[in-house]
CSV table of C-alpha atoms and ligand atoms in Angstrom, one decimal:
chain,number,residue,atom,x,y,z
A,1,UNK,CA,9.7,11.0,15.0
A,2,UNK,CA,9.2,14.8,16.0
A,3,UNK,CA,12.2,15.5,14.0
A,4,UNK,CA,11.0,14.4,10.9
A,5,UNK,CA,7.4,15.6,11.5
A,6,UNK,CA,8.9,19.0,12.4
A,7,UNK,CA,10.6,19.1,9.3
A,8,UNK,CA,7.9,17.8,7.0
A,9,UNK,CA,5.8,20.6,8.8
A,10,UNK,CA,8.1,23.0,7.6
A,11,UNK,CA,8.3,21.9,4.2
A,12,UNK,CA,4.1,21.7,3.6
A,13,UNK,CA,2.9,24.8,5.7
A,14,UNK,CA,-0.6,24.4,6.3
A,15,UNK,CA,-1.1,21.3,4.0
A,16,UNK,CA,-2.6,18.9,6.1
A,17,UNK,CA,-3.0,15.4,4.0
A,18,UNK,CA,-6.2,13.2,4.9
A,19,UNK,CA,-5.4,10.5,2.3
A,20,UNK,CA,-2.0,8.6,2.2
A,21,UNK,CA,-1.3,6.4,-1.0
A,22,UNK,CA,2.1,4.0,-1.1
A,23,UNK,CA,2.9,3.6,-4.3
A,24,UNK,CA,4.2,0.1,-5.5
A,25,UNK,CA,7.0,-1.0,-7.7
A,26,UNK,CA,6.0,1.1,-10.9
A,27,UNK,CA,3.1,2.2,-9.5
A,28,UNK,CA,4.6,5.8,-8.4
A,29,UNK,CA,4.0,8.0,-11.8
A,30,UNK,CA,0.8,8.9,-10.2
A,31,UNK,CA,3.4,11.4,-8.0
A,32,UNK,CA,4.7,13.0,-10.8
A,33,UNK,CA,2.2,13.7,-12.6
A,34,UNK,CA,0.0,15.0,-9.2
A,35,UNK,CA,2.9,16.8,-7.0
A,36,UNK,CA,2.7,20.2,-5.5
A,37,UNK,CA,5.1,19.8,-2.8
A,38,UNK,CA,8.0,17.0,-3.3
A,39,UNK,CA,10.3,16.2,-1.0
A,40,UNK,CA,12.9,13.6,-1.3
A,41,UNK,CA,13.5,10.3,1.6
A,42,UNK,CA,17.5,11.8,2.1
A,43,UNK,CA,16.4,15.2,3.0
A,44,UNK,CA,14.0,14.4,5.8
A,45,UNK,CA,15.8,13.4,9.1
A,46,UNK,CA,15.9,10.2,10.5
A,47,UNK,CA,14.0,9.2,7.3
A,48,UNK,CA,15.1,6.0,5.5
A,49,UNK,CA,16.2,5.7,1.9
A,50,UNK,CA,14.8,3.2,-0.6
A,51,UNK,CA,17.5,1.4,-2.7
A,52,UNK,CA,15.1,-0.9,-4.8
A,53,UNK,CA,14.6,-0.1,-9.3
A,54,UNK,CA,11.7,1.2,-9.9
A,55,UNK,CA,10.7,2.8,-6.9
A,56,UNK,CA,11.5,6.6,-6.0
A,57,UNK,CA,12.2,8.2,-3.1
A,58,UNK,CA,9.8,10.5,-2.5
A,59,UNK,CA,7.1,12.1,-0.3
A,60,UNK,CA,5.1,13.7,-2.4
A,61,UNK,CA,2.1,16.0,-1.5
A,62,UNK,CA,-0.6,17.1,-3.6
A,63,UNK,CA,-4.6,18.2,-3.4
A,64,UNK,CA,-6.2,15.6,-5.9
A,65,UNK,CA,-10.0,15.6,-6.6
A,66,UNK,CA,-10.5,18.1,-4.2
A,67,UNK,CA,-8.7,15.7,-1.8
A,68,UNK,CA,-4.9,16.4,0.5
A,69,UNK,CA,-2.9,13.8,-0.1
A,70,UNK,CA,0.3,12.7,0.8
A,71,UNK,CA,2.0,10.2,-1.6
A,72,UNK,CA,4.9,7.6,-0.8
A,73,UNK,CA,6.6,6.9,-4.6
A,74,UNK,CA,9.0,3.8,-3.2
A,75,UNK,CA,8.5,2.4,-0.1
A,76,UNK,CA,10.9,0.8,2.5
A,77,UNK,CA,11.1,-3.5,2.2
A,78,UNK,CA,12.0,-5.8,4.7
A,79,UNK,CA,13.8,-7.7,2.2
A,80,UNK,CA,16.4,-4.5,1.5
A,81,UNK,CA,17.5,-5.2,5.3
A,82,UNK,CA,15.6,-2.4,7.0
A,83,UNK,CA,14.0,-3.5,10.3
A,84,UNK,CA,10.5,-3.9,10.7
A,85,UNK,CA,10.7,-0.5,12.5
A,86,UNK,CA,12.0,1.1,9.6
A,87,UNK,CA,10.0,-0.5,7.2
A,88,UNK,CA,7.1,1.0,9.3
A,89,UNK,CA,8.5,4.0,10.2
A,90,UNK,CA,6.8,6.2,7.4
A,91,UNK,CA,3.1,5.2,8.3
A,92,UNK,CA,3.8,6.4,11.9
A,93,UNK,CA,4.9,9.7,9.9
A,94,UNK,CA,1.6,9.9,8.2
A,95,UNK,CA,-0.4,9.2,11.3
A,96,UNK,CA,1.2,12.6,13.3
A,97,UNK,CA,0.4,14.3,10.0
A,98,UNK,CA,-3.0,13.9,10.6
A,99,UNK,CA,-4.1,11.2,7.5
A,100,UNK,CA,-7.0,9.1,8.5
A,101,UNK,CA,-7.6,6.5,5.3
A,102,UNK,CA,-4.2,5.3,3.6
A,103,UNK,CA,-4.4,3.5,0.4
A,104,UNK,CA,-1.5,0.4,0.3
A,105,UNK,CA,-0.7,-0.6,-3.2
A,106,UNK,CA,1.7,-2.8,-4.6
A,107,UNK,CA,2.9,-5.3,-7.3
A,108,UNK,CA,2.0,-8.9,-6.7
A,109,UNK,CA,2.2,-12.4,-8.2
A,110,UNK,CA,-1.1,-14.0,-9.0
A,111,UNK,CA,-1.7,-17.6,-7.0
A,112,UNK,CA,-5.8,-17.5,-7.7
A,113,UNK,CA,-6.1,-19.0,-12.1
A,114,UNK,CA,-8.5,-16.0,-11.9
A,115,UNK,CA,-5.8,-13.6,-11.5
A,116,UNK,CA,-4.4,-12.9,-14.8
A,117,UNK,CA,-1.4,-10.6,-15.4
A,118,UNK,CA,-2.1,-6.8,-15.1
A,119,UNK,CA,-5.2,-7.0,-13.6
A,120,UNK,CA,-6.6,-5.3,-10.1
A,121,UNK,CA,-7.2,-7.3,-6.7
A,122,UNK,CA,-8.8,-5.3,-3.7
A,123,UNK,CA,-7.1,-6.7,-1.0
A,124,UNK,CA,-9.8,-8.5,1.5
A,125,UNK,CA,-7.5,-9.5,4.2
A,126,UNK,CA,-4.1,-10.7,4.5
A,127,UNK,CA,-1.8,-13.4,6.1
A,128,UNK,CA,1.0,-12.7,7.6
A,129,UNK,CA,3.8,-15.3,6.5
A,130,UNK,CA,6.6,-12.9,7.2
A,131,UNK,CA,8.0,-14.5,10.2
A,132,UNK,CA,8.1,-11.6,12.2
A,133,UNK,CA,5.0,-8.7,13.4
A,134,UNK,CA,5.9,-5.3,13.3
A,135,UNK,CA,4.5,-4.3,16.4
A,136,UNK,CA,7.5,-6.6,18.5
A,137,UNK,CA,8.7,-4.8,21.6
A,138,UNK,CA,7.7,-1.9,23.2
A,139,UNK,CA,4.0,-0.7,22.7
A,140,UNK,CA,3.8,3.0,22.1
A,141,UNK,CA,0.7,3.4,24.0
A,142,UNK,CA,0.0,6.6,22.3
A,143,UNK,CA,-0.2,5.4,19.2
A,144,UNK,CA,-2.0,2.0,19.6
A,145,UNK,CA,-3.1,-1.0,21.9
A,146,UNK,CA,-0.7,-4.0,22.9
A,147,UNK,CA,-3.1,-6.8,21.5
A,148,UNK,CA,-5.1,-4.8,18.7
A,149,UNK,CA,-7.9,-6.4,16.5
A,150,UNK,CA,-7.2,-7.3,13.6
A,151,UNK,CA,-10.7,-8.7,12.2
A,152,UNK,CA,-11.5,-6.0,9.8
A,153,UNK,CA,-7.5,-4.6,8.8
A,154,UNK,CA,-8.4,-3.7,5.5
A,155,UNK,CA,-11.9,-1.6,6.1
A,156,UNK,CA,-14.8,-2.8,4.6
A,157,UNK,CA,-16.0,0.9,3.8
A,158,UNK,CA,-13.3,1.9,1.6
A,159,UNK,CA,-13.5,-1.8,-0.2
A,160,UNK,CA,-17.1,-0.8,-0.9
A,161,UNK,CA,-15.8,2.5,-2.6
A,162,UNK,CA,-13.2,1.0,-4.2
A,163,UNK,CA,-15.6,-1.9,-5.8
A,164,UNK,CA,-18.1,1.2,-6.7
A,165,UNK,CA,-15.7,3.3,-8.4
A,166,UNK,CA,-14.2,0.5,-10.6
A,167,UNK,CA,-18.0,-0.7,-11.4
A,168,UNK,CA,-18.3,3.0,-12.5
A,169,UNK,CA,-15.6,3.3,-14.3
A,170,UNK,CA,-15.9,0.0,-15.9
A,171,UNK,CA,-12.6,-1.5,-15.0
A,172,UNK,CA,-12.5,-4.7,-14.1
A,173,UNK,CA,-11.2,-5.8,-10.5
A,174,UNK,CA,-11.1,-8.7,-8.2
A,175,UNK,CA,-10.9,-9.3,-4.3
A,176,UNK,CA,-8.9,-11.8,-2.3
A,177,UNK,CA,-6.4,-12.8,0.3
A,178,UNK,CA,-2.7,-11.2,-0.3
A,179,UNK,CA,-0.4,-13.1,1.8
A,180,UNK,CA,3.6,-11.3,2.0
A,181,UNK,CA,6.8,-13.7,2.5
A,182,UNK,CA,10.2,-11.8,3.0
A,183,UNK,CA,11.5,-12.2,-0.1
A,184,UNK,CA,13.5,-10.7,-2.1
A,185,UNK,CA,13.7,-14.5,-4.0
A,186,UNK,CA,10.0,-15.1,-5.3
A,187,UNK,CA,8.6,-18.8,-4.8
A,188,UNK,CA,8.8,-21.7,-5.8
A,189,UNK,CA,6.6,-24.0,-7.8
A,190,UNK,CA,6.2,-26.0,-4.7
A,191,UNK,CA,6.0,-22.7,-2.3
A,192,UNK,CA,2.7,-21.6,-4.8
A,193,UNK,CA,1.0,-24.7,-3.9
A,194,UNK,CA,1.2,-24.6,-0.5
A,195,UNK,CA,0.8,-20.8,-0.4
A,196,UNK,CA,-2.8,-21.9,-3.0
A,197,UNK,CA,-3.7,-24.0,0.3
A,198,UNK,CA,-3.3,-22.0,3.0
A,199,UNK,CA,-6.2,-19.6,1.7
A,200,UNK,CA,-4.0,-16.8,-0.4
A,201,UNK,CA,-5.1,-15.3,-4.0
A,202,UNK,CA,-1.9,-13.0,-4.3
A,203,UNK,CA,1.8,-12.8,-3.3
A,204,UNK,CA,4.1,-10.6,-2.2
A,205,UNK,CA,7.1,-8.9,-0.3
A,206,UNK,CA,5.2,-5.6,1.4
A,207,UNK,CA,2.3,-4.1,2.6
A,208,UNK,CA,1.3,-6.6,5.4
A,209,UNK,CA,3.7,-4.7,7.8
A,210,UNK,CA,1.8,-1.3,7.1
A,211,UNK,CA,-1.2,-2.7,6.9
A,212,UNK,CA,-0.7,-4.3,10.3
A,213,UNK,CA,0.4,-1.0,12.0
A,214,UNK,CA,-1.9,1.2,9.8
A,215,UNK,CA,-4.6,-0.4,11.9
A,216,UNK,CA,-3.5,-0.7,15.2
A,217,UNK,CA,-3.0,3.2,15.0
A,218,UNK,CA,-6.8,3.3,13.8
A,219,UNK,CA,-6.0,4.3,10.2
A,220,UNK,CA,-8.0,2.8,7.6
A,221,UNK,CA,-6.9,0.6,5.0
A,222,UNK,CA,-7.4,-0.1,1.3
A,223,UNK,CA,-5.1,-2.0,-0.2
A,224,UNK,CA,-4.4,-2.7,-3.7
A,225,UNK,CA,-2.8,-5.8,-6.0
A,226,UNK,CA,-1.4,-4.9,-9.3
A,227,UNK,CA,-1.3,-8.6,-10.4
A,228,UNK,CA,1.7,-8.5,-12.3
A,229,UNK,CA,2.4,-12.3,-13.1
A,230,UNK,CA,1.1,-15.4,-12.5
A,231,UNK,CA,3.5,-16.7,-9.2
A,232,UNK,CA,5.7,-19.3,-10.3
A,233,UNK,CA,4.7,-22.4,-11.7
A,234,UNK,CA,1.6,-21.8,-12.7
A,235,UNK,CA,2.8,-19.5,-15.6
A,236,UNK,CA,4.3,-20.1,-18.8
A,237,UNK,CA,8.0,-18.8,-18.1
A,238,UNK,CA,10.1,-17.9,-15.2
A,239,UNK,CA,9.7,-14.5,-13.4
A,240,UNK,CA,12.1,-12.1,-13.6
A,241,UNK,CA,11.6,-8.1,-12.0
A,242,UNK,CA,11.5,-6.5,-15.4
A,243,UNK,CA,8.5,-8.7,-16.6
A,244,UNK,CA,7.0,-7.3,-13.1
A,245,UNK,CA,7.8,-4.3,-14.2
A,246,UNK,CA,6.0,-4.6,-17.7
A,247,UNK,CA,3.2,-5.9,-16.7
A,248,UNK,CA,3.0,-3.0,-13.9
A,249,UNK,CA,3.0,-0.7,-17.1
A,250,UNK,CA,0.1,-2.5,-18.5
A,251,UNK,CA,-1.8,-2.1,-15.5
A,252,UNK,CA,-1.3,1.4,-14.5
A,253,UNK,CA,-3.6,3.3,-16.8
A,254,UNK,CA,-6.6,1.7,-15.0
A,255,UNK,CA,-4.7,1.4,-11.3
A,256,UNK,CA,-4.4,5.5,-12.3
A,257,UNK,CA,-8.2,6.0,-12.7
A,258,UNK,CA,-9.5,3.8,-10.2
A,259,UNK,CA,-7.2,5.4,-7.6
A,260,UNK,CA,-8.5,8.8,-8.8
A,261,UNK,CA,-12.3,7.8,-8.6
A,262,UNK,CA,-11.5,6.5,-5.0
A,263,UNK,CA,-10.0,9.6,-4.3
A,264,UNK,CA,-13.1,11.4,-5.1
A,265,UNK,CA,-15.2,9.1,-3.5
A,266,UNK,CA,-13.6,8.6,-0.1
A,267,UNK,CA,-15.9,10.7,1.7
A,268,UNK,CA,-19.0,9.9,0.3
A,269,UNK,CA,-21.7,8.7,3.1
A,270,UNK,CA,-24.1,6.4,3.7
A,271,UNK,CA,-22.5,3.8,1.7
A,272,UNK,CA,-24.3,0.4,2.8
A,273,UNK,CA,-21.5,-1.6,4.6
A,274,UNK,CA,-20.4,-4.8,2.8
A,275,UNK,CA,-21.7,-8.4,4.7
B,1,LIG,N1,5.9,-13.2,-5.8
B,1,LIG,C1,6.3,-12.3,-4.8
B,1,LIG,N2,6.3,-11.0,-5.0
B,1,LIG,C2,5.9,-10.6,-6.2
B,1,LIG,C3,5.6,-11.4,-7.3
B,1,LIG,C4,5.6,-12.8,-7.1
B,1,LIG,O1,5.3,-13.6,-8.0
B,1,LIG,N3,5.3,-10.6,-8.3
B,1,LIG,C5,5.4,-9.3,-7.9
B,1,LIG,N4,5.8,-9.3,-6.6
Protein backbone atom coordinates (compact mmCIF):
# COMPACT_ATOMS: atom_id res chain seq x y z
CA UNK A 1 0.00 0.00 0.00
CA UNK A 2 2.87 2.74 0.64
CA UNK A 3 3.98 1.89 -2.75
CA UNK A 4 1.04 2.84 -4.53
CA UNK A 5 0.33 5.80 -2.23
CA UNK A 6 3.89 6.95 -2.73
CA UNK A 7 3.44 6.91 -6.32
CA UNK A 8 -0.08 8.44 -6.50
CA UNK A 9 1.61 11.17 -4.18
CA UNK A 10 3.94 11.74 -6.83
CA UNK A 11 1.76 11.92 -9.60
CA UNK A 12 -1.00 14.65 -7.72
CA UNK A 13 1.50 16.91 -5.81
CA UNK A 14 -0.36 18.67 -3.30
CA UNK A 15 -3.87 17.58 -4.52
CA UNK A 16 -5.31 16.18 -1.65
CA UNK A 17 -9.03 14.67 -2.62
CA UNK A 18 -11.80 14.84 0.23
CA UNK A 19 -14.55 13.24 -2.03
CA UNK A 20 -14.05 9.73 -3.77
CA UNK A 21 -16.71 8.72 -6.41
CA UNK A 22 -16.60 4.90 -8.02
CA UNK A 23 -18.04 5.10 -11.05
CA UNK A 24 -20.30 2.22 -12.27
CA UNK A 25 -20.66 0.30 -15.42
CA UNK A 26 -21.18 3.38 -17.84
CA UNK A 27 -21.33 5.56 -15.23
CA UNK A 28 -17.56 6.83 -15.67
CA UNK A 29 -17.96 9.82 -18.37
CA UNK A 30 -18.28 12.02 -15.51
CA UNK A 31 -14.06 11.47 -15.45
CA UNK A 32 -13.62 12.59 -18.68
CA UNK A 33 -15.29 15.22 -18.86
CA UNK A 34 -14.02 16.51 -15.08
CA UNK A 35 -10.12 15.26 -15.08
CA UNK A 36 -7.13 17.36 -14.19
CA UNK A 37 -4.81 14.68 -13.34
CA UNK A 38 -5.43 11.02 -14.91
CA UNK A 39 -3.67 8.27 -14.14
CA UNK A 40 -4.21 4.88 -15.52
CA UNK A 41 -4.83 1.26 -12.95
CA UNK A 42 -1.42 -0.35 -15.02
CA UNK A 43 0.83 2.43 -14.10
CA UNK A 44 0.30 2.51 -10.44
CA UNK A 45 2.13 -0.31 -8.54
CA UNK A 46 0.57 -3.11 -7.00
CA UNK A 47 -2.61 -1.64 -8.47
CA UNK A 48 -5.07 -4.05 -10.09
CA UNK A 49 -6.44 -3.82 -13.57
CA UNK A 50 -10.15 -3.90 -14.52
CA UNK A 51 -10.92 -6.25 -17.53
CA UNK A 52 -14.85 -5.68 -17.59
CA UNK A 53 -16.70 -3.45 -21.09
CA UNK A 54 -17.66 -0.46 -20.14
CA UNK A 55 -15.65 0.40 -17.42
CA UNK A 56 -12.08 2.26 -17.65
CA UNK A 57 -9.28 2.03 -15.89
CA UNK A 58 -8.61 5.01 -14.33
CA UNK A 59 -7.89 7.16 -11.28
CA UNK A 60 -8.94 10.26 -12.10
CA UNK A 61 -8.48 13.52 -10.01
CA UNK A 62 -10.14 16.61 -10.38
CA UNK A 63 -11.43 19.95 -8.22
CA UNK A 64 -15.34 19.86 -8.96
CA UNK A 65 -17.69 22.48 -7.52
CA UNK A 66 -15.02 23.87 -5.55
CA UNK A 67 -14.59 20.32 -4.22
CA UNK A 68 -11.00 17.65 -4.56
CA UNK A 69 -12.02 14.74 -5.85
CA UNK A 70 -10.67 11.62 -6.70
CA UNK A 71 -12.64 9.46 -9.26
CA UNK A 72 -12.50 5.54 -9.84
CA UNK A 73 -13.85 5.15 -13.85
CA UNK A 74 -14.10 1.05 -13.58
CA UNK A 75 -13.81 -0.63 -10.53
CA UNK A 76 -12.43 -4.03 -9.53
CA UNK A 77 -15.45 -7.13 -9.21
CA UNK A 78 -15.36 -10.15 -7.37
CA UNK A 79 -16.89 -11.85 -10.20
CA UNK A 80 -13.62 -11.02 -12.62
CA UNK A 81 -11.73 -13.39 -9.97
CA UNK A 82 -9.91 -10.74 -7.97
CA UNK A 83 -10.07 -11.51 -4.20
CA UNK A 84 -11.99 -9.70 -1.96
CA UNK A 85 -8.68 -7.98 -0.94
CA UNK A 86 -8.18 -6.75 -4.31
CA UNK A 87 -11.56 -5.89 -4.98
CA UNK A 88 -11.03 -3.59 -1.87
CA UNK A 89 -7.78 -2.63 -2.25
CA UNK A 90 -8.48 0.79 -3.96
CA UNK A 91 -10.74 2.22 -1.08
CA UNK A 92 -7.88 1.51 1.39
CA UNK A 93 -5.92 3.74 -1.30
CA UNK A 94 -8.35 6.51 -0.98
CA UNK A 95 -8.46 6.33 2.78
CA UNK A 96 -4.24 7.08 3.07
CA UNK A 97 -5.05 9.82 0.64
CA UNK A 98 -6.92 11.49 3.08
CA UNK A 99 -10.89 11.29 1.46
CA UNK A 100 -13.34 11.37 4.20
CA UNK A 101 -17.03 10.82 2.24
CA UNK A 102 -16.87 8.36 -0.94
CA UNK A 103 -19.77 8.25 -3.17
CA UNK A 104 -20.38 4.26 -4.40
CA UNK A 105 -22.30 4.14 -7.64
CA UNK A 106 -23.23 1.43 -9.81
CA UNK A 107 -25.61 -0.26 -12.30
CA UNK A 108 -28.31 -2.41 -10.79
CA UNK A 109 -31.37 -4.49 -11.73
CA UNK A 110 -34.63 -3.24 -10.24
CA UNK A 111 -36.50 -6.04 -7.81
CA UNK A 112 -38.98 -3.19 -6.11
CA UNK A 113 -42.27 -2.63 -9.35
CA UNK A 114 -41.34 0.95 -8.32
CA UNK A 115 -38.11 0.77 -9.74
CA UNK A 116 -38.35 1.39 -13.39
CA UNK A 117 -35.48 1.28 -15.83
CA UNK A 118 -33.07 4.31 -15.77
CA UNK A 119 -34.12 5.66 -12.77
CA UNK A 120 -32.05 6.71 -9.36
CA UNK A 121 -32.16 4.61 -5.93
CA UNK A 122 -30.22 6.08 -2.88
CA UNK A 123 -28.98 3.24 -1.39
CA UNK A 124 -30.42 2.90 2.42
CA UNK A 125 -28.60 -0.15 3.46
CA UNK A 126 -27.51 -3.20 1.98
CA UNK A 127 -27.35 -7.09 2.46
CA UNK A 128 -24.67 -8.82 2.00
CA UNK A 129 -25.52 -12.10 -0.12
CA UNK A 130 -21.97 -12.43 -1.37
CA UNK A 131 -20.93 -15.35 0.56
CA UNK A 132 -17.92 -13.98 1.72
CA UNK A 133 -16.98 -10.41 4.03
CA UNK A 134 -14.18 -8.49 2.96
CA UNK A 135 -12.75 -7.92 6.11
CA UNK A 136 -11.77 -12.07 6.60
CA UNK A 137 -8.34 -12.55 8.14
CA UNK A 138 -6.09 -10.35 9.63
CA UNK A 139 -7.58 -6.99 11.13
CA UNK A 140 -5.32 -4.07 10.26
CA UNK A 141 -5.80 -2.40 13.49
CA UNK A 142 -4.73 0.80 11.98
CA UNK A 143 -7.21 1.01 9.69
CA UNK A 144 -10.31 -0.29 11.48
CA UNK A 145 -11.92 -2.41 14.38
CA UNK A 146 -12.27 -6.41 14.30
CA UNK A 147 -16.12 -6.37 14.91
CA UNK A 148 -17.19 -2.81 13.43
CA UNK A 149 -20.83 -1.50 13.44
CA UNK A 150 -22.47 -1.73 10.72
CA UNK A 151 -25.98 0.04 11.73
CA UNK A 152 -25.72 3.16 9.80
CA UNK A 153 -23.03 1.88 6.54
CA UNK A 154 -24.51 4.17 4.25
CA UNK A 155 -24.63 7.64 6.35
CA UNK A 156 -27.71 9.17 6.91
CA UNK A 157 -26.18 12.81 6.41
CA UNK A 158 -25.07 12.38 2.95
CA UNK A 159 -28.57 10.51 2.12
CA UNK A 160 -30.16 13.66 3.39
CA UNK A 161 -28.03 15.72 0.86
CA UNK A 162 -28.41 13.55 -1.70
CA UNK A 163 -32.51 13.50 -1.34
CA UNK A 164 -32.09 17.52 -1.10
CA UNK A 165 -30.18 18.03 -4.11
CA UNK A 166 -32.37 15.84 -6.39
CA UNK A 167 -35.59 17.57 -4.76
CA UNK A 168 -33.68 20.80 -6.01
CA UNK A 169 -32.93 19.82 -9.03
CA UNK A 170 -36.20 18.18 -9.71
CA UNK A 171 -34.97 14.70 -10.64
CA UNK A 172 -36.77 12.11 -9.50
CA UNK A 173 -35.03 9.38 -7.07
CA UNK A 174 -35.92 6.61 -4.85
CA UNK A 175 -34.35 4.82 -1.65
CA UNK A 176 -34.07 1.16 -0.76
CA UNK A 177 -32.17 -1.96 0.10
CA UNK A 178 -29.39 -3.00 -2.67
CA UNK A 179 -28.50 -6.38 -1.95
CA UNK A 180 -24.98 -7.74 -4.20
CA UNK A 181 -24.69 -11.71 -5.22
CA UNK A 182 -21.29 -12.64 -6.96
CA UNK A 183 -22.41 -12.81 -10.14
CA UNK A 184 -21.27 -12.42 -13.16
CA UNK A 185 -24.62 -14.60 -14.28
CA UNK A 186 -27.69 -12.23 -13.21
CA UNK A 187 -30.80 -14.12 -11.56
CA UNK A 188 -33.17 -16.05 -12.10
CA UNK A 189 -36.87 -15.61 -12.16
CA UNK A 190 -37.04 -17.77 -9.18
CA UNK A 191 -33.65 -16.05 -7.48
CA UNK A 192 -35.90 -12.40 -7.92
CA UNK A 193 -38.52 -13.77 -5.75
CA UNK A 194 -36.70 -14.88 -3.08
CA UNK A 195 -34.25 -11.94 -3.33
CA UNK A 196 -38.17 -9.60 -3.29
CA UNK A 197 -38.58 -11.55 0.13
CA UNK A 198 -35.72 -11.22 1.90
CA UNK A 199 -36.14 -7.29 2.05
CA UNK A 200 -34.05 -6.13 -1.25
CA UNK A 201 -35.31 -3.18 -3.81
CA UNK A 202 -32.10 -3.49 -6.10
CA UNK A 203 -29.55 -6.05 -7.40
CA UNK A 204 -26.26 -6.27 -8.04
CA UNK A 205 -22.56 -7.61 -8.37
CA UNK A 206 -20.43 -4.58 -6.42
CA UNK A 207 -20.36 -2.05 -3.97
CA UNK A 208 -21.35 -4.11 -0.79
CA UNK A 209 -17.59 -5.02 -0.47
CA UNK A 210 -16.54 -1.17 -0.46
CA UNK A 211 -19.27 -0.20 1.24
CA UNK A 212 -18.41 -2.69 4.02
CA UNK A 213 -14.74 -1.58 4.34
CA UNK A 214 -15.50 2.10 3.46
CA UNK A 215 -17.10 2.00 6.90
CA UNK A 216 -15.10 0.12 9.15
CA UNK A 217 -12.19 2.60 8.08
CA UNK A 218 -14.83 5.48 9.22
CA UNK A 219 -15.38 6.79 5.64
CA UNK A 220 -18.72 7.81 4.82
CA UNK A 221 -20.93 6.35 2.39
CA UNK A 222 -23.42 7.38 -0.23
CA UNK A 223 -24.25 5.03 -2.49
CA UNK A 224 -25.98 5.11 -5.65
CA UNK A 225 -28.42 2.71 -8.05
CA UNK A 226 -28.62 3.39 -11.68
CA UNK A 227 -31.68 1.07 -12.12
CA UNK A 228 -30.85 -0.14 -15.35
CA UNK A 229 -33.54 -3.05 -15.82
CA UNK A 230 -36.13 -4.55 -14.16
CA UNK A 231 -34.18 -8.03 -12.62
CA UNK A 232 -35.30 -10.98 -14.35
CA UNK A 233 -38.63 -12.06 -14.61
CA UNK A 234 -40.42 -9.32 -13.77
CA UNK A 235 -39.55 -7.59 -17.06
CA UNK A 236 -40.68 -7.96 -20.45
CA UNK A 237 -37.41 -9.66 -22.16
CA UNK A 238 -34.34 -11.27 -21.08
CA UNK A 239 -31.27 -9.20 -19.80
CA UNK A 240 -28.40 -8.90 -21.60
CA UNK A 241 -25.22 -6.28 -20.58
CA UNK A 242 -25.70 -4.04 -23.52
CA UNK A 243 -29.39 -3.29 -22.53
CA UNK A 244 -27.54 -2.47 -19.04
CA UNK A 245 -25.58 -0.55 -20.80
CA UNK A 246 -28.45 1.55 -22.66
CA UNK A 247 -30.40 2.04 -20.14
CA UNK A 248 -27.14 3.37 -18.09
CA UNK A 249 -27.03 5.98 -21.06
CA UNK A 250 -30.53 6.95 -20.32
CA UNK A 251 -29.89 7.58 -16.91
CA UNK A 252 -26.66 9.37 -16.81
CA UNK A 253 -27.69 12.94 -17.71
CA UNK A 254 -29.51 13.19 -14.31
CA UNK A 255 -26.93 10.61 -12.37
CA UNK A 256 -24.37 13.59 -13.89
CA UNK A 257 -26.32 16.51 -12.21
CA UNK A 258 -27.37 15.03 -9.09
CA UNK A 259 -23.73 13.83 -8.44
CA UNK A 260 -22.67 17.43 -9.21
CA UNK A 261 -25.27 19.11 -6.82
CA UNK A 262 -24.01 16.58 -4.09
CA UNK A 263 -20.77 17.59 -4.76
CA UNK A 264 -21.57 21.07 -3.95
CA UNK A 265 -23.49 20.24 -1.14
CA UNK A 266 -21.40 17.83 0.78
CA UNK A 267 -20.26 20.26 3.31
CA UNK A 268 -23.17 22.06 3.97
CA UNK A 269 -24.17 22.12 7.88
CA UNK A 270 -26.67 21.80 10.03
CA UNK A 271 -28.67 19.59 7.86
CA UNK A 272 -31.46 18.00 10.28
CA UNK A 273 -30.48 14.20 10.41
CA UNK A 274 -33.00 11.83 8.81
CA UNK A 275 -35.25 9.55 11.56
N1 LIG B 1 -28.80 -8.20 -11.68
C1 LIG B 1 -27.57 -8.10 -11.17
N2 LIG B 1 -26.74 -7.12 -11.50
C2 LIG B 1 -27.16 -6.19 -12.35
C3 LIG B 1 -28.43 -6.23 -12.93
C4 LIG B 1 -29.31 -7.29 -12.57
O1 LIG B 1 -30.46 -7.41 -13.03
N3 LIG B 1 -28.55 -5.15 -13.74
C5 LIG B 1 -27.37 -4.47 -13.64
N4 LIG B 1 -26.53 -5.10 -12.81
Amino acid sequence: MNKTVEYIKEQIGDFKPEIAIVLGSGLGELADEYCDIKINYKDIPNFPESTVKGHQGNLVFSEINGKKIVMMQGRFHFYEGHKMETVTYPIKIMKKLGVENIILTNAAGGINPFLKPSSLMIIKDHINFMGTNPLIGVNDDSLGERFPDMSEVYSKKLRKIAYTSAEKLEIPVERGVYIALTGPSYETPAEVNMLRLLGADAVGMSTVPEAIVANWMGIKVLGISCICNSAAGLGTIGLSHKEVLQAAEKAKVNFKRLVLEIIKNIYQINIPPLN
